[in-house]
Structure formats: C-alpha cells, structure tokens
C-alpha cells in the first residue's frame, strides 16, 4: 500500500472518504446509514441479498460477519447499534463500495480494540492508495508503507517505510 498516487491516473480515481470521528454522535450524513429504522443488511446492500466485493459476490450476512456482526444482527435496525457497532457498520459500508483511494482522518478515534484490529487488517489488504491522518503511532506503523511528513514552513518530505522509519531519520 502506498500513500502517494501516480499523477497520470488521478483523473480516473474513485475516491471514498470516511471521517469516523464524526460518526460517534450518530450516522447522520452517512448516506443510507442515516435512516435509523433501516436494517444493517439494507445499509450495505439495499434491495439485494448480495454485495459485490472486488471480484467476489458475497451474501450480505456473511459480509457483515466479516465486520464482527453475528447473523441475527443483520436484520436489526441501525438505531439499535452501540457506538462501536456503528463504527463497524460505517467501515463495512465503506469497504463495500469499490475504491482505489481512501482518505481517512483520525480513523482510530473511539474504536474498540476489535474494530481497530479489523481496520488495520482491512487497510493492510487494501490494494489502493491511502491518505491517512492519525496521531496513533502504532496504527500508522501497522498500516503505512510510506510517510509524507509536514516538516514546517510548507515543506513536505517523503519517507519510505512506516512511522518508526520516519522517526529514525528525523
């Protein structure tokens, strides 16, 4: 995974943006998730029992299980979810949409350990470009392969490797 994109392909990129920190107070503004009476499965795949994830067609209940939801929760209304479950549903919704660029702003805020580990795993497997802003140093080290550091006075420096590599060279 890289945090830089080839400028020649920027015009055709599909961009998915999620601000998980904004989700903790509710899912307003999150598209289909904003309907509190909608079932979890309907927020992932409205009108269909299946969701297309890359080249794989997956049953929506199985897909939700990947995000730590037991099968019986798939028909529960969004309004019944805890804050952590809402964050997992938001992640499920994000990764159900095809994208080759993700922009994440402090995605670890308010995540429980299971969801944090799930997010790390999803990002490690993500084949696109990731733009990530985080103060969580362990999360950065576990998910990025390049760092663009803001050095001050408008200077940006690119480092190959993770957060620890950047710290060693600064």
Coordinates of N, CA, C and O in Angstrom, one line a residue:
X1 N 0.8 -1.2 0.0 CA 0.0 0.0 0.0 C 0.9 1.2 0.0 O 1.9 1.2 0.6
X2 N 0.5 2.3 -0.7 CA 1.2 3.5 -0.8 C 0.3 4.6 -0.4 O -0.9 4.6 -0.5
X3 N 0.9 5.7 0.1 CA 0.1 6.9 0.3 C 0.4 8.0 -0.7 O -0.1 9.1 -0.6
X4 N 1.0 7.6 -1.8 CA 1.1 8.5 -3.0 C 0.5 7.9 -4.2 O 0.5 6.7 -4.4
X5 N -0.1 8.8 -5.1 CA -0.7 8.3 -6.3 C 0.1 8.7 -7.5 O 0.7 9.8 -7.5
X6 N 0.0 8.0 -8.5 CA 0.6 8.3 -9.8 C -0.2 9.5 -10.4 O -1.4 9.3 -10.7
X7 N 0.3 10.7 -10.6 CA -0.4 11.8 -11.1 C -1.2 11.6 -12.4 O -2.2 12.1 -12.6
X8 N -0.6 10.7 -13.2 CA -1.3 10.4 -14.5 C -2.6 9.7 -14.4 O -3.5 9.8 -15.3
X9 N -2.8 9.0 -13.2 CA -4.1 8.3 -13.1 C -5.1 9.0 -12.2 O -6.2 8.5 -12.0
X10 N -4.7 10.1 -11.6 CA -5.6 10.8 -10.7 C -7.0 11.1 -11.3 O -8.0 11.1 -10.6
X11 N -7.0 11.4 -12.6 CA -8.3 11.7 -13.2 C -9.3 10.6 -13.1 O -10.5 10.9 -13.2
X12 N -8.9 9.4 -13.0 CA -9.8 8.3 -13.1 C -10.0 7.6 -11.7 O -10.7 6.5 -11.6
X13 N -9.5 8.1 -10.7 CA -9.6 7.5 -9.4 C -11.0 7.6 -8.8 O -11.7 8.7 -9.0
X14 N -11.4 6.6 -8.1 CA -12.7 6.6 -7.4 C -12.3 6.9 -5.9 O -11.5 6.1 -5.4
X15 N -12.8 7.9 -5.4 CA -12.4 8.3 -4.0 C -13.5 8.0 -3.0 O -14.6 8.4 -3.2
X16 N -13.1 7.3 -1.9 CA -14.0 7.0 -0.8 C -13.5 7.8 0.4 O -12.3 7.7 0.7
X17 N -14.3 8.6 1.0 CA -13.9 9.4 2.2 C -14.7 9.0 3.4 O -15.9 8.9 3.3
X18 N -14.1 8.8 4.5 CA -14.8 8.5 5.7 C -14.1 9.3 6.8 O -12.9 9.4 6.9
X19 N -14.9 9.9 7.6 CA -14.5 10.6 8.8 C -15.1 9.9 10.0 O -16.2 10.2 10.5
X20 N -14.4 8.8 10.5 CA -15.0 8.0 11.6 C -15.2 8.8 12.8 O -16.1 8.6 13.6
X21 N -14.4 9.8 13.1 CA -14.5 10.6 14.3 C -15.9 11.3 14.3 O -16.4 11.5 15.4
X22 N -16.4 11.7 13.2 CA -17.7 12.3 13.1 C -18.8 11.4 13.3 O -20.0 11.8 13.5
X23 N -18.6 10.1 13.2 CA -19.7 9.1 13.3 C -20.1 8.8 14.7 O -21.2 8.3 14.9
X24 N -19.3 9.2 15.7 CA -19.6 8.7 17.0 C -20.9 9.3 17.6 O -21.6 8.7 18.3
X25 N -21.3 10.5 17.1 CA -22.5 11.1 17.6 C -23.7 10.6 16.9 O -24.8 10.9 17.2
X26 N -23.6 9.9 15.8 CA -24.7 9.4 15.0 C -24.2 9.2 13.6 O -23.1 9.5 13.3
X27 N -25.0 8.6 12.8 CA -24.7 8.3 11.4 C -25.3 9.3 10.5 O -25.4 9.0 9.3
X28 N -25.7 10.4 11.0 CA -26.2 11.5 10.1 C -25.2 11.9 9.1 O -24.0 12.0 9.4
X29 N -25.6 12.0 7.9 CA -24.7 12.4 6.8 C -23.9 11.3 6.2 O -23.1 11.4 5.4
X30 N -24.2 10.1 6.6 CA -23.5 8.9 6.1 C -24.4 8.2 5.1 O -24.4 6.9 5.0
X31 N -25.1 8.9 4.3 CA -25.9 8.3 3.2 C -27.0 7.4 3.8 O -27.8 7.8 4.6
X32 N -27.1 6.1 3.3 CA -28.1 5.2 3.7 C -28.1 4.9 5.2 O -29.1 4.5 5.7
X33 N -27.0 5.1 5.8 CA -26.9 4.8 7.3 C -27.7 5.8 8.1 O -28.0 5.6 9.3
X34 N -28.1 7.0 7.5 CA -28.8 8.0 8.2 C -30.2 7.6 8.6 O -30.9 8.2 9.4
X35 N -30.8 6.5 8.0 CA -32.1 6.1 8.3 C -32.1 5.1 9.5 O -31.6 4.0 9.4
X36 N -32.4 5.6 10.7 CA -32.3 4.8 11.9 C -33.1 3.5 11.9 O -32.7 2.5 12.6
X37 N -34.2 3.4 11.2 CA -35.0 2.2 11.2 C -34.6 1.2 10.2 O -35.1 0.1 10.2
X38 N -33.6 1.6 9.3 CA -33.1 0.6 8.3 C -32.4 -0.5 8.9 O -31.7 -0.3 9.9
X39 N -32.5 -1.7 8.4 CA -31.7 -2.8 8.9 C -30.3 -2.7 8.5 O -30.0 -2.1 7.4
X40 N -29.4 -3.3 9.2 CA -28.0 -3.3 8.9 C -27.7 -3.8 7.5 O -27.0 -3.2 6.7
X41 N -28.3 -4.9 7.1 CA -28.1 -5.5 5.8 C -28.6 -4.6 4.7 O -27.9 -4.5 3.6
X42 N -29.6 -3.8 4.9 CA -30.1 -2.9 3.9 C -29.2 -1.7 3.8 O -29.2 -1.0 2.7
X43 N -28.4 -1.3 4.8 CA -27.5 -0.2 4.6 C -26.3 -0.6 3.8 O -25.6 0.2 3.2
X44 N -26.0 -1.9 3.8 CA -24.8 -2.4 3.0 C -25.2 -2.7 1.5 O -24.5 -2.4 0.6
X45 N -26.4 -3.4 1.4 CA -26.8 -3.8 0.0 C -28.3 -3.6 -0.1 O -29.1 -4.5 -0.1
X46 N -28.7 -2.3 -0.3 CA -30.2 -2.0 -0.4 C -30.8 -2.8 -1.5 O -30.4 -2.8 -2.7
X47 N -31.9 -3.6 -1.2 CA -32.7 -4.3 -2.2 C -32.0 -5.6 -2.7 O -32.5 -6.2 -3.6
X48 N -30.9 -6.0 -2.1 CA -30.3 -7.2 -2.6 C -29.7 -8.0 -1.4 O -29.3 -7.4 -0.4
X49 N -29.7 -9.3 -1.5 CA -29.1 -10.2 -0.5 C -27.6 -10.3 -0.7 O -27.0 -11.0 0.2
X50 N -27.1 -9.8 -1.8 CA -25.6 -10.0 -2.1 C -25.0 -8.6 -2.2 O -25.6 -7.6 -2.6
X51 N -23.7 -8.6 -2.0 CA -22.8 -7.5 -2.2 C -21.6 -7.9 -3.0 O -21.1 -9.0 -2.8
X52 N -21.2 -7.0 -3.9 CA -20.0 -7.3 -4.7 C -18.8 -6.7 -4.1 O -18.7 -5.5 -3.9
X53 N -17.8 -7.5 -3.7 CA -16.6 -7.1 -3.0 C -15.5 -7.5 -4.0 O -15.1 -8.6 -4.0
X54 N -15.0 -6.5 -4.7 CA -14.0 -6.8 -5.7 C -14.5 -7.7 -6.7 O -15.6 -7.5 -7.3
X55 N -13.9 -8.9 -6.9 CA -14.4 -9.9 -7.9 C -15.3 -10.9 -7.3 O -15.7 -11.9 -7.9
X56 N -15.6 -10.8 -6.0 CA -16.3 -11.8 -5.2 C -17.7 -11.3 -4.9 O -17.9 -10.2 -4.4
X57 N -18.7 -12.1 -5.2 CA -20.1 -11.9 -4.8 C -20.3 -12.6 -3.5 O -20.1 -13.8 -3.4
X58 N -20.7 -11.8 -2.5 CA -20.8 -12.3 -1.1 C -22.2 -12.0 -0.6 O -22.8 -11.0 -0.8
X59 N -22.7 -13.0 0.2 CA -24.0 -12.8 0.8 C -23.8 -11.7 1.9 O -22.8 -11.7 2.6
X60 N -24.8 -10.8 2.0 CA -24.7 -9.6 2.9 C -24.5 -10.0 4.3 O -23.8 -9.4 5.1
X61 N -25.1 -11.1 4.8 CA -25.0 -11.6 6.1 C -23.6 -12.1 6.4 O -23.0 -11.8 7.4
X62 N -23.0 -12.8 5.4 CA -21.6 -13.2 5.5 C -20.7 -12.1 5.6 O -19.7 -12.0 6.3
X63 N -21.0 -11.1 4.7 CA -20.1 -9.9 4.7 C -20.2 -9.1 6.1 O -19.1 -8.7 6.6
X64 N -21.4 -9.0 6.6 CA -21.5 -8.4 8.0 C -20.8 -9.2 9.0 O -20.2 -8.6 10.0
X65 N -20.7 -10.5 8.9 CA -20.0 -11.3 9.8 C -18.5 -11.0 9.8 O -17.8 -11.0 10.8
X66 N -18.0 -10.6 8.6 CA -16.6 -10.2 8.5 C -16.3 -8.9 9.3 O -15.2 -8.7 9.7
X67 N -17.4 -8.2 9.6 CA -17.3 -7.0 10.4 C -17.8 -7.2 11.9 O -18.2 -6.2 12.5
X68 N -17.7 -8.4 12.3 CA -18.0 -8.8 13.7 C -19.5 -8.7 14.1 O -19.8 -8.7 15.3
X69 N -20.4 -8.7 13.1 CA -21.8 -8.8 13.4 C -22.3 -10.2 13.3 O -22.2 -10.8 12.3
X70 N -22.9 -10.7 14.4 CA -23.5 -12.1 14.3 C -24.7 -12.1 13.3 O -25.3 -11.0 13.1
X71 N -25.0 -13.2 12.7 CA -26.0 -13.2 11.7 C -27.4 -12.6 12.2 O -28.0 -12.0 11.4
X72 N -27.7 -12.9 13.4 CA -29.0 -12.3 13.9 C -29.1 -10.8 13.9 O -30.2 -10.3 14.0
X73 N -27.9 -10.2 14.0 CA -27.9 -8.7 14.0 C -28.2 -8.1 12.6 O -28.5 -6.9 12.5
X74 N -28.0 -8.8 11.6 CA -28.1 -8.3 10.2 C -29.5 -7.7 9.9 O -29.6 -6.8 9.1
X75 N -30.5 -8.1 10.6 CA -31.9 -7.6 10.4 C -32.3 -6.6 11.4 O -33.4 -6.1 11.5
X76 N -31.3 -6.3 12.4 CA -31.6 -5.3 13.4 C -31.6 -3.9 12.8 O -30.8 -3.6 11.9
X77 N -32.4 -3.0 13.4 CA -32.3 -1.6 12.9 C -31.0 -0.9 13.3 O -30.5 -1.2 14.4
X78 N -30.6 0.0 12.5 CA -29.4 0.8 12.8 C -29.5 1.5 14.1 O -28.5 1.5 14.9
X79 N -30.6 1.9 14.5 CA -30.8 2.7 15.8 C -30.5 1.8 17.0 O -30.2 2.4 18.1
X80 N -30.5 0.5 16.9 CA -30.2 -0.4 18.0 C -28.7 -0.6 18.2 O -28.3 -1.2 19.2
X81 N -27.9 0.0 17.4 CA -26.4 -0.3 17.5 C -25.8 0.6 18.6 O -26.1 1.8 18.7
X82 N -24.7 0.0 19.2 CA -23.9 0.8 20.1 C -23.0 1.7 19.2 O -22.9 1.5 18.0
X83 N -22.2 2.6 19.8 CA -21.3 3.5 19.1 C -20.2 2.7 18.4 O -19.9 3.0 17.2
X84 N -19.7 1.6 19.0 CA -18.7 0.8 18.4 C -19.2 0.0 17.2 O -18.6 -0.1 16.2
X85 N -20.5 -0.5 17.3 CA -21.1 -1.2 16.3 C -21.4 -0.2 15.1 O -21.3 -0.6 13.9
X86 N -21.8 1.0 15.4 CA -22.0 2.0 14.3 C -20.7 2.2 13.5 O -20.7 2.3 12.3
X87 N -19.6 2.3 14.2 CA -18.3 2.5 13.5 C -18.0 1.3 12.7 O -17.5 1.5 11.5
X88 N -18.3 0.1 13.1 CA -18.0 -1.1 12.3 C -19.0 -1.1 11.1 O -18.5 -1.5 10.0
X89 N -20.2 -0.7 11.3 CA -21.1 -0.7 10.1 C -20.7 0.4 9.1 O -20.7 0.1 7.9
X90 N -20.2 1.5 9.6 CA -19.6 2.5 8.7 C -18.4 2.0 7.9 O -18.3 2.2 6.7
X91 N -17.6 1.2 8.6 CA -16.4 0.6 7.9 C -16.9 -0.4 6.9 O -16.4 -0.5 5.7
X92 N -17.9 -1.2 7.2 CA -18.5 -2.2 6.3 C -19.1 -1.5 5.1 O -18.9 -2.0 3.9
X93 N -19.7 -0.4 5.3 CA -20.3 0.3 4.2 C -19.2 0.9 3.3 O -19.3 0.8 2.1
X94 N -18.2 1.4 3.9 CA -17.0 2.0 3.2 C -16.4 0.9 2.3 O -16.2 1.2 1.1
X95 N -16.1 -0.2 2.9 CA -15.4 -1.2 2.1 C -16.2 -2.0 1.2 O -15.8 -2.8 0.3
X96 N -17.6 -1.8 1.2 CA -18.5 -2.4 0.3 C -18.5 -1.7 -1.0 O -19.0 -2.2 -2.0
X97 N -18.0 -0.5 -1.1 CA -18.0 0.3 -2.3 C -16.6 0.3 -2.9 O -15.6 0.4 -2.2
X98 N -16.6 0.1 -4.2 CA -15.3 0.0 -4.9 C -14.5 1.3 -4.8 O -15.1 2.4 -5.0
X99 N -13.3 1.2 -4.5 CA -12.4 2.4 -4.4 C -11.0 2.0 -4.6 O -10.6 0.9 -4.2
X100 N -10.2 2.9 -5.1 CA -8.8 2.7 -5.2 C -8.0 3.8 -4.4 O -6.8 3.8 -4.4
X101 N -8.8 4.7 -3.8 CA -8.2 5.7 -2.9 C -9.1 5.8 -1.7 O -10.3 5.9 -1.8
X102 N -8.5 5.8 -0.5 CA -9.2 6.0 0.7 C -8.5 7.2 1.4 O -7.3 7.4 1.4
X103 N -9.4 8.1 2.0 CA -8.9 9.2 2.7 C -9.5 9.0 4.1 O -10.7 9.0 4.3
X104 N -8.6 8.8 5.1 CA -9.0 8.6 6.5 C -8.5 9.6 7.4 O -7.3 9.9 7.5
X105 N -9.4 10.3 8.1 CA -9.0 11.3 9.1 C -9.2 10.8 10.5 O -10.4 10.7 10.9
X106 N -8.1 10.5 11.2 CA -8.2 10.0 12.6 C -9.2 8.9 12.7 O -10.1 8.9 13.5
X107 N -9.0 7.8 11.9 CA -10.0 6.7 11.9 C -10.0 5.9 13.2 O -10.9 5.1 13.4
X108 N -9.0 6.0 14.0 CA -8.9 5.2 15.2 C -9.6 5.8 16.4 O -9.8 5.1 17.4
X109 N -10.1 7.0 16.3 CA -10.8 7.7 17.4 C -12.0 6.9 17.7 O -12.8 6.5 16.9
X110 N -12.2 6.6 19.0 CA -13.4 5.9 19.5 C -13.6 4.5 19.0 O -14.7 4.0 19.1
X111 N -12.6 3.9 18.5 CA -12.7 2.5 18.1 C -12.3 1.5 19.3 O -11.3 1.8 20.0
X112 N -13.1 0.5 19.4 CA -12.7 -0.6 20.4 C -11.5 -1.4 19.8 O -11.2 -1.3 18.6
X113 N -10.9 -2.2 20.6 CA -9.7 -3.0 20.2 C -10.0 -3.9 19.0 O -9.3 -3.9 18.0
X114 N -11.2 -4.6 19.0 CA -11.6 -5.5 17.9 C -11.7 -4.7 16.6 O -11.3 -5.2 15.6
X115 N -12.4 -3.6 16.7 CA -12.6 -2.8 15.5 C -11.3 -2.2 15.0 O -11.1 -2.1 13.8
X116 N -10.4 -1.8 15.9 CA -9.1 -1.2 15.5 C -8.3 -2.3 14.8 O -7.7 -2.1 13.7
X117 N -8.3 -3.5 15.3 CA -7.6 -4.6 14.6 C -8.2 -5.0 13.3 O -7.5 -5.2 12.3
X118 N -9.5 -4.9 13.2 CA -10.2 -5.1 11.9 C -9.8 -4.1 10.9 O -9.5 -4.4 9.8
X119 N -9.8 -2.8 11.3 CA -9.4 -1.7 10.4 C -8.0 -1.9 9.9 O -7.7 -1.7 8.7
X120 N -7.1 -2.2 10.8 CA -5.7 -2.5 10.4 C -5.6 -3.6 9.4 O -4.9 -3.4 8.4
X121 N -6.3 -4.6 9.6 CA -6.3 -5.8 8.7 C -6.9 -5.3 7.3 O -6.3 -5.7 6.3
X122 N -8.0 -4.6 7.3 CA -8.6 -4.2 6.1 C -7.6 -3.3 5.3 O -7.5 -3.4 4.1
X123 N -6.9 -2.4 6.0 CA -6.0 -1.4 5.3 C -4.7 -2.1 4.9 O -4.2 -1.8 3.8
X124 N -4.3 -3.1 5.6 CA -3.1 -3.9 5.1 C -3.4 -4.7 3.9 O -2.6 -4.9 3.0
X125 N -4.7 -5.1 3.7 CA -5.1 -5.8 2.5 C -5.5 -4.9 1.3 O -5.6 -5.3 0.2
X126 N -5.8 -3.6 1.6 CA -6.2 -2.7 0.6 C -5.2 -2.5 -0.4 O -4.0 -2.2 -0.1
X127 N -5.5 -2.6 -1.7 CA -4.5 -2.5 -2.8 C -4.4 -1.1 -3.4 O -3.6 -0.9 -4.3
X128 N -5.2 -0.2 -2.9 CA -5.2 1.1 -3.5 C -4.3 2.1 -2.7 O -3.4 1.7 -2.0
X129 N -4.5 3.3 -2.9 CA -3.8 4.4 -2.2 C -4.5 4.9 -1.0 O -5.7 5.0 -1.0
X130 N -3.8 5.1 0.1 CA -4.4 5.5 1.3 C -3.8 6.8 1.8 O -2.6 7.0 1.9
X131 N -4.6 7.8 2.0 CA -4.2 9.1 2.6 C -4.7 9.0 4.0 O -6.0 8.9 4.2
X132 N -3.8 9.0 5.0 CA -4.2 8.8 6.4 C -3.6 9.9 7.3 O -2.4 10.2 7.2
X133 N -4.5 10.4 8.1 CA -4.1 11.4 9.1 C -4.4 10.7 10.4 O -5.5 10.3 10.7
X134 N -3.4 10.5 11.3 CA -3.6 9.9 12.6 C -2.5 10.3 13.5 O -1.3 10.5 13.1
X135 N -2.9 10.4 14.8 CA -1.9 10.6 15.9 C -1.6 9.3 16.6 O -0.8 9.2 17.5
X136 N -2.2 8.2 16.1 CA -2.0 6.8 16.7 C -0.7 6.2 16.0 O -0.8 5.7 14.9
X137 N 0.4 6.3 16.7 CA 1.7 5.9 16.1 C 1.7 4.4 15.8 O 2.2 4.0 14.8
X138 N 1.2 3.6 16.7 CA 1.2 2.2 16.4 C 0.3 1.8 15.2 O 0.7 1.0 14.4
X139 N -0.8 2.5 15.1 CA -1.7 2.3 13.9 C -1.0 2.7 12.6 O -1.0 1.9 11.7
X140 N -0.3 3.8 12.7 CA 0.5 4.2 11.5 C 1.5 3.2 11.1 O 1.7 2.8 10.0
X141 N 2.3 2.7 12.1 CA 3.3 1.8 11.9 C 2.8 0.5 11.3 O 3.4 -0.2 10.5
X142 N 1.6 0.1 11.7 CA 1.0 -1.2 11.3 C 0.3 -1.1 9.9 O -0.1 -2.1 9.3
X143 N 0.1 0.1 9.4 CA -0.7 0.3 8.2 C 0.0 1.0 7.0 O -0.5 0.8 5.9
X144 N 1.0 1.8 7.2 CA 1.5 2.5 6.1 C 2.9 2.0 5.6 O 3.6 1.4 6.4
X145 N 3.2 2.2 4.3 CA 4.5 1.8 3.8 C 5.3 3.1 3.3 O 6.4 2.9 3.0
X146 N 4.7 4.2 3.4 CA 5.3 5.5 3.1 C 4.7 6.6 4.0 O 3.5 6.5 4.3
X147 N 5.5 7.5 4.3 CA 5.1 8.6 5.2 C 5.4 9.9 4.4 O 6.5 10.1 3.9
X148 N 4.4 10.8 4.4 CA 4.7 12.2 3.9 C 4.6 13.0 5.2 O 3.5 13.2 5.8
X149 N 5.7 13.6 5.6 CA 5.7 14.4 6.8 C 5.7 15.9 6.5 O 6.4 16.3 5.6
X150 N 4.9 16.6 7.2 CA 4.9 18.0 7.2 C 5.9 18.6 8.1 O 5.8 18.5 9.3
X151 N 7.0 19.1 7.5 CA 8.2 19.5 8.3 C 8.1 20.9 8.8 O 9.0 21.4 9.5
X152 N 7.1 21.7 8.4 CA 7.0 23.1 8.7 C 7.4 24.0 7.6 O 8.1 23.5 6.6
X153 N 7.0 25.2 7.6 CA 7.3 26.2 6.5 C 6.9 25.7 5.2 O 7.6 26.0 4.2
X154 N 5.8 24.9 5.1 CA 5.4 24.4 3.8 C 6.2 23.3 3.2 O 6.0 22.9 2.0
X155 N 7.1 22.7 3.9 CA 8.0 21.6 3.4 C 7.4 20.3 3.7 O 7.0 20.0 4.9
X156 N 7.2 19.4 2.7 CA 6.8 18.1 2.8 C 7.9 17.2 2.5 O 8.6 17.4 1.5
X157 N 8.1 16.1 3.3 CA 9.2 15.2 3.0 C 8.6 13.8 2.9 O 7.8 13.4 3.8
X158 N 9.0 13.0 1.9 CA 8.5 11.6 1.8 C 9.6 10.7 2.3 O 10.8 10.8 2.0
X159 N 9.1 9.7 3.1 CA 10.0 8.7 3.6 C 9.4 7.3 3.2 O 8.2 7.0 3.4
X160 N 10.2 6.4 2.7 CA 9.8 5.0 2.5 C 9.8 4.3 3.9 O 10.7 4.5 4.7
X161 N 8.8 3.5 4.1 CA 8.7 2.8 5.4 C 7.6 3.4 6.2 O 6.8 4.3 5.8
X162 N 7.5 2.9 7.5 CA 6.4 3.3 8.4 C 6.8 4.5 9.3 O 7.9 5.1 9.1
X163 N 6.0 4.7 10.3 CA 6.3 5.8 11.2 C 7.6 5.6 11.9 O 8.3 6.6 12.0
X164 N 8.0 4.4 12.4 CA 9.2 4.3 13.1 C 10.4 4.6 12.2 O 11.4 5.2 12.7
X165 N 10.3 4.2 10.9 CA 11.4 4.6 10.0 C 11.5 6.1 9.9 O 12.7 6.6 9.9
X166 N 10.4 6.8 9.8 CA 10.5 8.2 9.7 C 11.1 8.8 10.9 O 12.0 9.7 10.8
X167 N 10.8 8.3 12.1 CA 11.3 8.9 13.4 C 12.9 8.6 13.4 O 13.6 9.5 13.9
X168 N 13.3 7.5 12.9 CA 14.8 7.2 12.9 C 15.6 8.2 12.1 O 16.7 8.5 12.3
X169 N 14.9 8.7 11.0 CA 15.6 9.6 10.1 C 15.4 11.1 10.3 O 16.0 11.9 9.6
X170 N 14.7 11.4 11.4 CA 14.4 12.8 11.6 C 15.2 13.2 12.9 O 15.6 12.5 13.7

